[in-house]
Structure formats: C-alpha cells, structure tokens
Coordinates of N, CA, C and O and ligand atoms in Angstrom, one line a residue:
M284 N 123.7 74.3 96.7 CA 123.0 74.6 98.1 C 121.6 73.9 97.0 O 121.1 74.0 95.6
L285 N 122.1 72.5 98.2 CA 120.6 71.8 97.2 C 119.4 72.2 98.3 O 119.0 72.4 98.8
D286 N 118.1 72.0 97.0 CA 116.9 72.4 98.2 C 116.2 71.5 97.2 O 115.1 71.3 98.0
R287 N 116.2 70.9 96.6 CA 115.1 70.0 95.3 C 116.0 68.5 94.9 O 117.0 69.2 94.9
L288 N 114.5 67.7 94.7 CA 115.3 65.8 94.1 C 116.2 66.0 93.3 O 117.5 65.4 93.3
S289 N 115.7 67.4 92.3 CA 116.3 67.0 91.1 C 117.3 68.2 90.3 O 118.1 68.3 90.6
D290 N 118.1 69.3 92.5 CA 119.5 69.2 92.6 C 119.8 67.8 92.8 O 121.5 67.5 93.7
F291 N 119.5 66.7 93.2 CA 120.2 65.6 94.4 C 121.6 65.3 93.3 O 120.5 64.5 92.6
P292 N 123.0 65.1 94.2 CA 123.7 64.7 92.9 C 123.8 63.6 92.7 O 124.4 62.4 92.1
W293 N 123.6 62.5 94.1 CA 124.0 61.3 93.9 C 122.9 59.8 94.0 O 121.6 60.5 93.4
V294 N 123.0 59.0 93.6 CA 122.1 57.7 93.3 C 121.3 57.6 94.3 O 120.7 57.5 93.7
I295 N 122.3 56.9 95.4 CA 121.0 56.6 95.8 C 121.1 57.8 97.7 O 122.0 58.6 97.7
V296 N 119.9 57.8 98.5 CA 119.9 58.8 98.9 C 119.8 58.6 99.9 O 119.0 57.7 100.4
R297 N 120.8 57.9 100.9 CA 120.4 58.1 102.4 C 119.8 58.1 103.9 O 120.8 61.0 103.4
V298 N 119.1 58.8 104.4 CA 118.2 59.4 105.1 C 119.4 58.4 106.8 O 119.1 57.3 106.6
G299 N 118.5 59.2 107.8 CA 119.5 59.2 109.3 C 119.0 59.7 110.3 O 118.9 60.6 109.9
C300 N 118.7 59.8 111.6 CA 118.4 60.2 112.9 C 118.5 59.8 113.3 O 118.6 57.7 113.9
A301 N 119.2 60.2 114.4 CA 120.0 59.9 115.7 C 119.1 59.3 116.9 O 119.5 58.6 117.8
L302 N 117.6 59.8 116.7 CA 116.2 59.3 117.3 C 115.9 57.9 117.0 O 115.7 57.1 118.0
C303 N 116.2 57.8 115.4 CA 116.1 56.6 115.4 C 115.9 55.8 114.3 O 115.7 55.8 114.0
P304 N 117.3 55.3 115.2 CA 118.4 54.9 113.9 C 117.1 53.8 112.8 O 117.5 53.6 111.9
H305 N 116.3 52.8 112.9 CA 115.2 51.7 112.4 C 114.9 52.4 110.8 O 115.3 51.9 110.4
R306 N 114.7 53.8 111.6 CA 114.0 54.6 110.7 C 115.2 54.9 109.2 O 114.7 55.3 108.1
S307 N 116.4 54.8 109.4 CA 117.6 55.0 108.3 C 117.4 54.2 107.5 O 117.3 53.0 107.5
G308 N 117.2 54.8 105.7 CA 117.4 54.1 105.3 C 117.9 54.7 103.9 O 118.1 56.4 103.8
Q309 N 118.4 54.1 102.8 CA 118.7 53.8 101.7 C 117.6 53.7 100.8 O 116.6 52.8 100.8
Y310 N 117.8 55.1 100.1 CA 116.3 55.5 98.9 C 117.0 55.2 97.4 O 118.3 56.4 97.9
R311 N 116.8 55.1 96.6 CA 117.2 55.3 95.0 C 116.1 56.6 95.1 O 115.3 56.7 95.1
L312 N 117.4 57.1 94.3 CA 116.8 58.8 93.3 C 115.8 58.5 93.4 O 115.0 59.4 93.0
A313 N 115.4 57.7 92.0 CA 114.7 58.0 90.9 C 113.5 57.0 91.7 O 112.0 57.9 91.0
R314 N 113.0 56.8 92.3 CA 112.1 55.7 93.2 C 111.7 57.2 94.0 O 110.7 57.9 94.3
L315 N 112.1 58.4 94.6 CA 111.6 58.8 95.4 C 111.7 60.8 94.3 O 110.7 60.8 94.9
A316 N 111.2 60.7 93.3 CA 111.6 61.5 91.9 C 110.0 60.8 91.7 O 109.3 61.8 92.3
E317 N 109.8 60.1 91.9 CA 108.1 59.3 91.3 C 107.2 59.8 91.9 O 106.8 59.8 91.9
K318 N 107.8 59.3 92.9 CA 107.4 59.1 94.2 C 106.6 61.0 94.9 O 105.7 61.4 95.6
F319 N 107.6 62.2 94.9 CA 107.2 62.6 95.4 C 106.8 63.5 94.3 O 107.1 65.0 94.8
G320 N 107.8 63.4 93.6 CA 107.9 64.4 91.9 C 109.7 65.2 92.4 O 110.2 65.2 93.6
A321 N 110.2 65.6 91.3 CA 111.7 65.2 91.1 C 112.4 66.8 91.3 O 113.2 67.1 92.3
E322 N 110.7 68.3 91.4 CA 110.8 69.4 91.7 C 110.4 69.8 93.5 O 110.8 70.6 93.5
A323 N 110.6 67.8 94.1 CA 110.1 68.1 95.4 C 111.6 69.4 96.1 O 112.2 68.7 95.9
E324 N 110.4 69.4 97.3 CA 112.1 70.1 98.3 C 112.1 68.6 99.4 O 111.3 68.2 99.0
L325 N 113.4 69.1 99.5 CA 114.4 69.0 99.9 C 112.9 67.9 101.5 O 113.9 67.0 102.2
D326 N 113.1 69.8 102.1 CA 112.7 68.9 103.5 C 111.5 68.6 103.4 O 111.0 67.6 104.5
E327 N 110.9 69.4 102.8 CA 109.0 67.9 102.4 C 109.8 66.8 102.7 O 108.8 65.8 102.9
V328 N 110.3 66.3 101.3 CA 110.6 64.8 101.0 C 111.1 64.0 102.7 O 110.6 63.2 102.4
I329 N 112.0 64.5 103.5 CA 112.4 64.1 104.6 C 111.1 64.1 105.3 O 111.6 63.4 106.6
D330 N 110.7 65.2 106.0 CA 109.7 65.5 106.5 C 108.5 64.0 106.2 O 107.9 63.0 107.0
R331 N 108.6 64.1 104.3 CA 107.3 62.0 104.5 C 107.6 61.1 104.1 O 107.1 59.9 105.2
I332 N 109.7 61.1 104.6 CA 110.0 59.6 104.7 C 110.3 59.5 106.1 O 109.7 58.4 106.4
A333 N 110.1 60.0 106.7 CA 110.4 61.0 108.5 C 109.1 60.9 109.3 O 109.4 60.8 110.4
F334 N 107.9 60.7 108.7 CA 106.6 60.9 109.3 C 106.1 60.6 110.3 O 106.0 61.3 111.0
D335 N 106.3 59.4 110.3 CA 106.1 58.3 111.6 C 107.1 58.2 112.5 O 107.2 57.6 113.4
C336 N 108.6 59.4 112.6 CA 109.0 59.1 113.8 C 108.8 59.5 115.0 O 107.9 61.2 114.6
P337 N 108.7 58.8 115.9 CA 108.2 59.7 117.0 C 108.5 60.7 117.5 O 107.7 61.4 118.5
W338 N 109.4 61.2 117.2 CA 109.9 62.4 117.4 C 109.7 63.5 116.9 O 110.5 64.5 117.2
R339 N 108.9 63.1 115.5 CA 109.1 64.5 114.7 C 107.3 65.5 114.9 O 106.1 65.1 115.7
P340 N 108.0 66.9 115.7 CA 107.1 67.0 115.8 C 105.6 67.2 115.1 O 106.0 67.5 113.7
K341 N 104.5 67.6 115.6 CA 103.5 67.3 114.2 C 103.0 68.0 113.5 O 103.0 69.2 114.4
P342 N 102.5 68.6 112.6 CA 102.8 70.1 111.7 C 101.6 70.1 112.5 O 100.2 69.2 112.9
G343 N 101.1 71.2 113.5 CA 99.7 71.2 113.8 C 99.5 71.6 115.2 O 98.4 71.8 115.9
G344 N 100.2 70.4 115.7 CA 100.4 69.4 116.3 C 100.7 70.9 118.0 O 101.7 71.8 118.3
R345 N 100.4 70.5 119.3 CA 101.0 71.0 120.3 C 102.4 71.3 120.5 O 103.0 69.9 120.7
D346 N 103.0 71.5 120.5 CA 105.0 72.4 121.6 C 104.8 71.1 122.2 O 104.5 71.6 122.9
R347 N 105.5 70.1 122.2 CA 105.2 69.6 124.0 C 106.8 70.1 124.8 O 107.5 69.6 125.5
G348 N 107.7 71.4 124.0 CA 108.6 72.0 124.7 C 109.7 72.1 124.0 O 109.9 71.2 123.6
K349 N 110.4 73.0 125.4 CA 112.3 73.6 123.8 C 112.6 72.5 124.5 O 113.6 71.8 124.2
Y350 N 112.2 71.4 125.8 CA 113.5 70.5 126.3 C 112.7 68.9 125.4 O 114.0 68.2 126.3
H351 N 112.4 68.8 124.7 CA 112.2 67.5 124.5 C 112.1 67.5 122.9 O 112.3 67.8 122.4
P352 N 113.4 65.9 123.5 CA 114.1 65.8 122.0 C 113.4 66.1 120.3 O 111.9 65.3 120.9
R353 N 114.2 66.8 119.7 CA 112.9 66.5 117.9 C 113.5 65.6 116.9 O 115.4 65.3 117.0
C354 N 112.9 64.8 116.1 CA 113.3 63.5 115.6 C 113.8 64.5 114.7 O 114.8 66.0 114.4
K355 N 115.6 63.9 113.9 CA 116.5 65.0 113.0 C 116.9 64.1 112.1 O 118.3 64.4 111.6
A356 N 116.0 63.5 111.1 CA 116.9 63.1 110.2 C 116.5 64.0 109.0 O 115.9 65.1 108.9
R357 N 117.7 63.0 108.9 CA 118.4 64.2 107.5 C 118.8 63.6 106.3 O 119.0 62.5 106.4
F358 N 118.9 64.4 105.7 CA 119.8 63.4 104.3 C 121.5 63.3 104.6 O 122.4 64.8 104.9
I359 N 121.8 62.0 105.1 CA 123.5 62.3 105.8 C 124.3 62.8 104.6 O 125.5 63.4 105.1
D360 N 124.0 62.9 103.3 CA 125.2 63.4 102.8 C 124.7 64.7 102.0 O 126.3 65.5 101.2
V361 N 123.8 65.3 102.1 CA 123.7 66.6 102.5 C 124.7 67.8 103.5 O 123.7 67.2 104.8
G362 N 125.7 68.6 103.7 CA 125.8 69.5 104.0 C 126.9 69.2 105.2 O 127.8 69.5 106.5
G363 N 127.1 67.1 105.2 CA 128.2 66.3 105.8 C 130.1 67.2 105.8 O 129.5 67.1 105.0
P364 N 130.8 66.4 106.9 CA 131.5 66.9 106.4 C 132.6 65.5 105.8 O 133.5 66.3 105.1
V365 N 132.2 64.8 105.7 CA 131.8 63.4 105.5 C 131.9 63.7 103.8 O 130.9 63.4 103.3
P366 N 132.6 63.8 102.8 CA 132.7 63.9 101.2 C 131.4 61.8 100.7 O 131.9 60.7 101.1
P367 N 130.9 62.5 100.2 CA 129.3 61.0 100.2 C 130.3 60.1 99.5 O 131.5 59.8 98.8
D368 N 129.7 58.9 99.5 CA 130.2 58.0 98.5 C 130.3 57.7 98.0 O 129.0 58.2 97.3
M369 N 130.6 57.7 96.8 CA 130.2 57.4 94.9 C 130.1 56.3 95.0 O 130.4 54.8 95.8
P370 N 128.4 55.9 93.8 CA 128.3 55.0 93.9 C 129.6 54.0 93.1 O 129.8 54.8 92.7
P371 N 128.8 52.4 93.4 CA 129.7 51.7 92.3 C 130.1 52.2 90.9 O 129.4 52.4 90.6
P372 N 131.1 52.3 90.3 CA 131.4 52.4 89.5 C 131.0 50.9 87.7 O 130.8 50.4 88.5
M373 N 130.2 51.5 86.6 CA 129.6 50.1 86.7 C 130.5 49.3 86.0 O 132.2 49.5 85.8
R374 N 130.6 47.8 86.4 CA 131.4 46.8 86.4 C 131.4 47.6 84.3 O 130.4 46.4 84.0
V375 N 132.7 47.0 84.2 CA 133.2 46.9 82.2 C 132.8 45.0 82.6 O 133.8 45.0 82.6
L376 N 131.9 45.0 82.2 CA 132.4 43.5 80.9 C 133.3 43.0 80.6 O 133.4 43.8 79.7
K377 N 133.7 42.3 80.7 CA 135.0 41.9 79.6 C 134.6 40.9 79.0 O 133.9 39.6 79.4
V378 N 135.1 41.0 77.5 CA 134.7 39.8 76.7 C 135.7 38.6 77.0 O 136.7 39.3 77.2
I379 N 135.2 37.7 77.2 CA 135.9 36.5 77.3 C 136.1 35.5 76.4 O 135.3 35.5 75.5
D380 N 137.2 35.6 76.1 CA 137.6 34.7 74.6 C 137.4 33.1 75.1 O 137.9 32.2 75.6
G381 N 136.7 33.1 74.8 CA 135.8 31.2 74.6 C 136.3 31.1 73.7 O 136.4 29.8 72.9
G382 N 137.3 30.9 72.8 CA 137.9 30.4 71.9 C 136.6 29.7 70.4 O 137.2 28.6 69.9
K383 N 135.8 30.5 70.5 CA 134.4 30.7 69.1 C 135.6 30.6 68.2 O 136.4 31.1 68.0
S384 N 134.6 29.8 67.4 CA 135.4 29.7 65.5 C 134.2 30.2 64.5 O 133.0 30.4 64.8
Ligands
ZN127 ZN1 113.6 60.1 114.0

C-alpha cells in the first residue's frame, strides 16, 4: 500500500482528473518530494496539486450536495488495473570506435 511519497515506486508521478483534464500532468517524484517533503502523504499531495480544481471540495466550505460532481484527481499509476509504464531505461552510450590512435 502506498501512503507516502517516499513509498512511490516510479520516477514520474502521473496525475489525472476526469473533470479537469487540463490539470492532468506529470511530475518528477524528486520535485514533489522536494516541495512537499518525502514523507508527505499521497492524499495530501494530490490535494495540493489539484487544489485549484473547480470541482474540488473546499476544506471547511459548504458541501454543495450529494449530486454535485467532485474532483477525482488521483495518481493514475496507483491502484489502477494497468501496470505502470516503466521509465525508459538509461541509454547505454556506446563507445564509438573513431579510429583514434
Ligand atoms: Zn479535478
């Protein structure tokens, strides 16, 4: 179970929301850890990333009602049915024989 950024197994953190697709994006794990702290809880991180989504329930705000759509911003790779894309492997630089003597 993933709870914290430090548990996150992938280098690229992908975020998606069905209601605000323009807010979806990719973040480097190292960047998020720097900004929020490596021990930040994932729930909190997603809250901070999507905080300005118009469909996000505001803390302390009035509940707009059961049938109002809610922001569903989430980490795409966590808990999904599809295995995560692995980051591209480091390209091995081949030493090209330039015929130096
Ligand atoms: Zn949203």
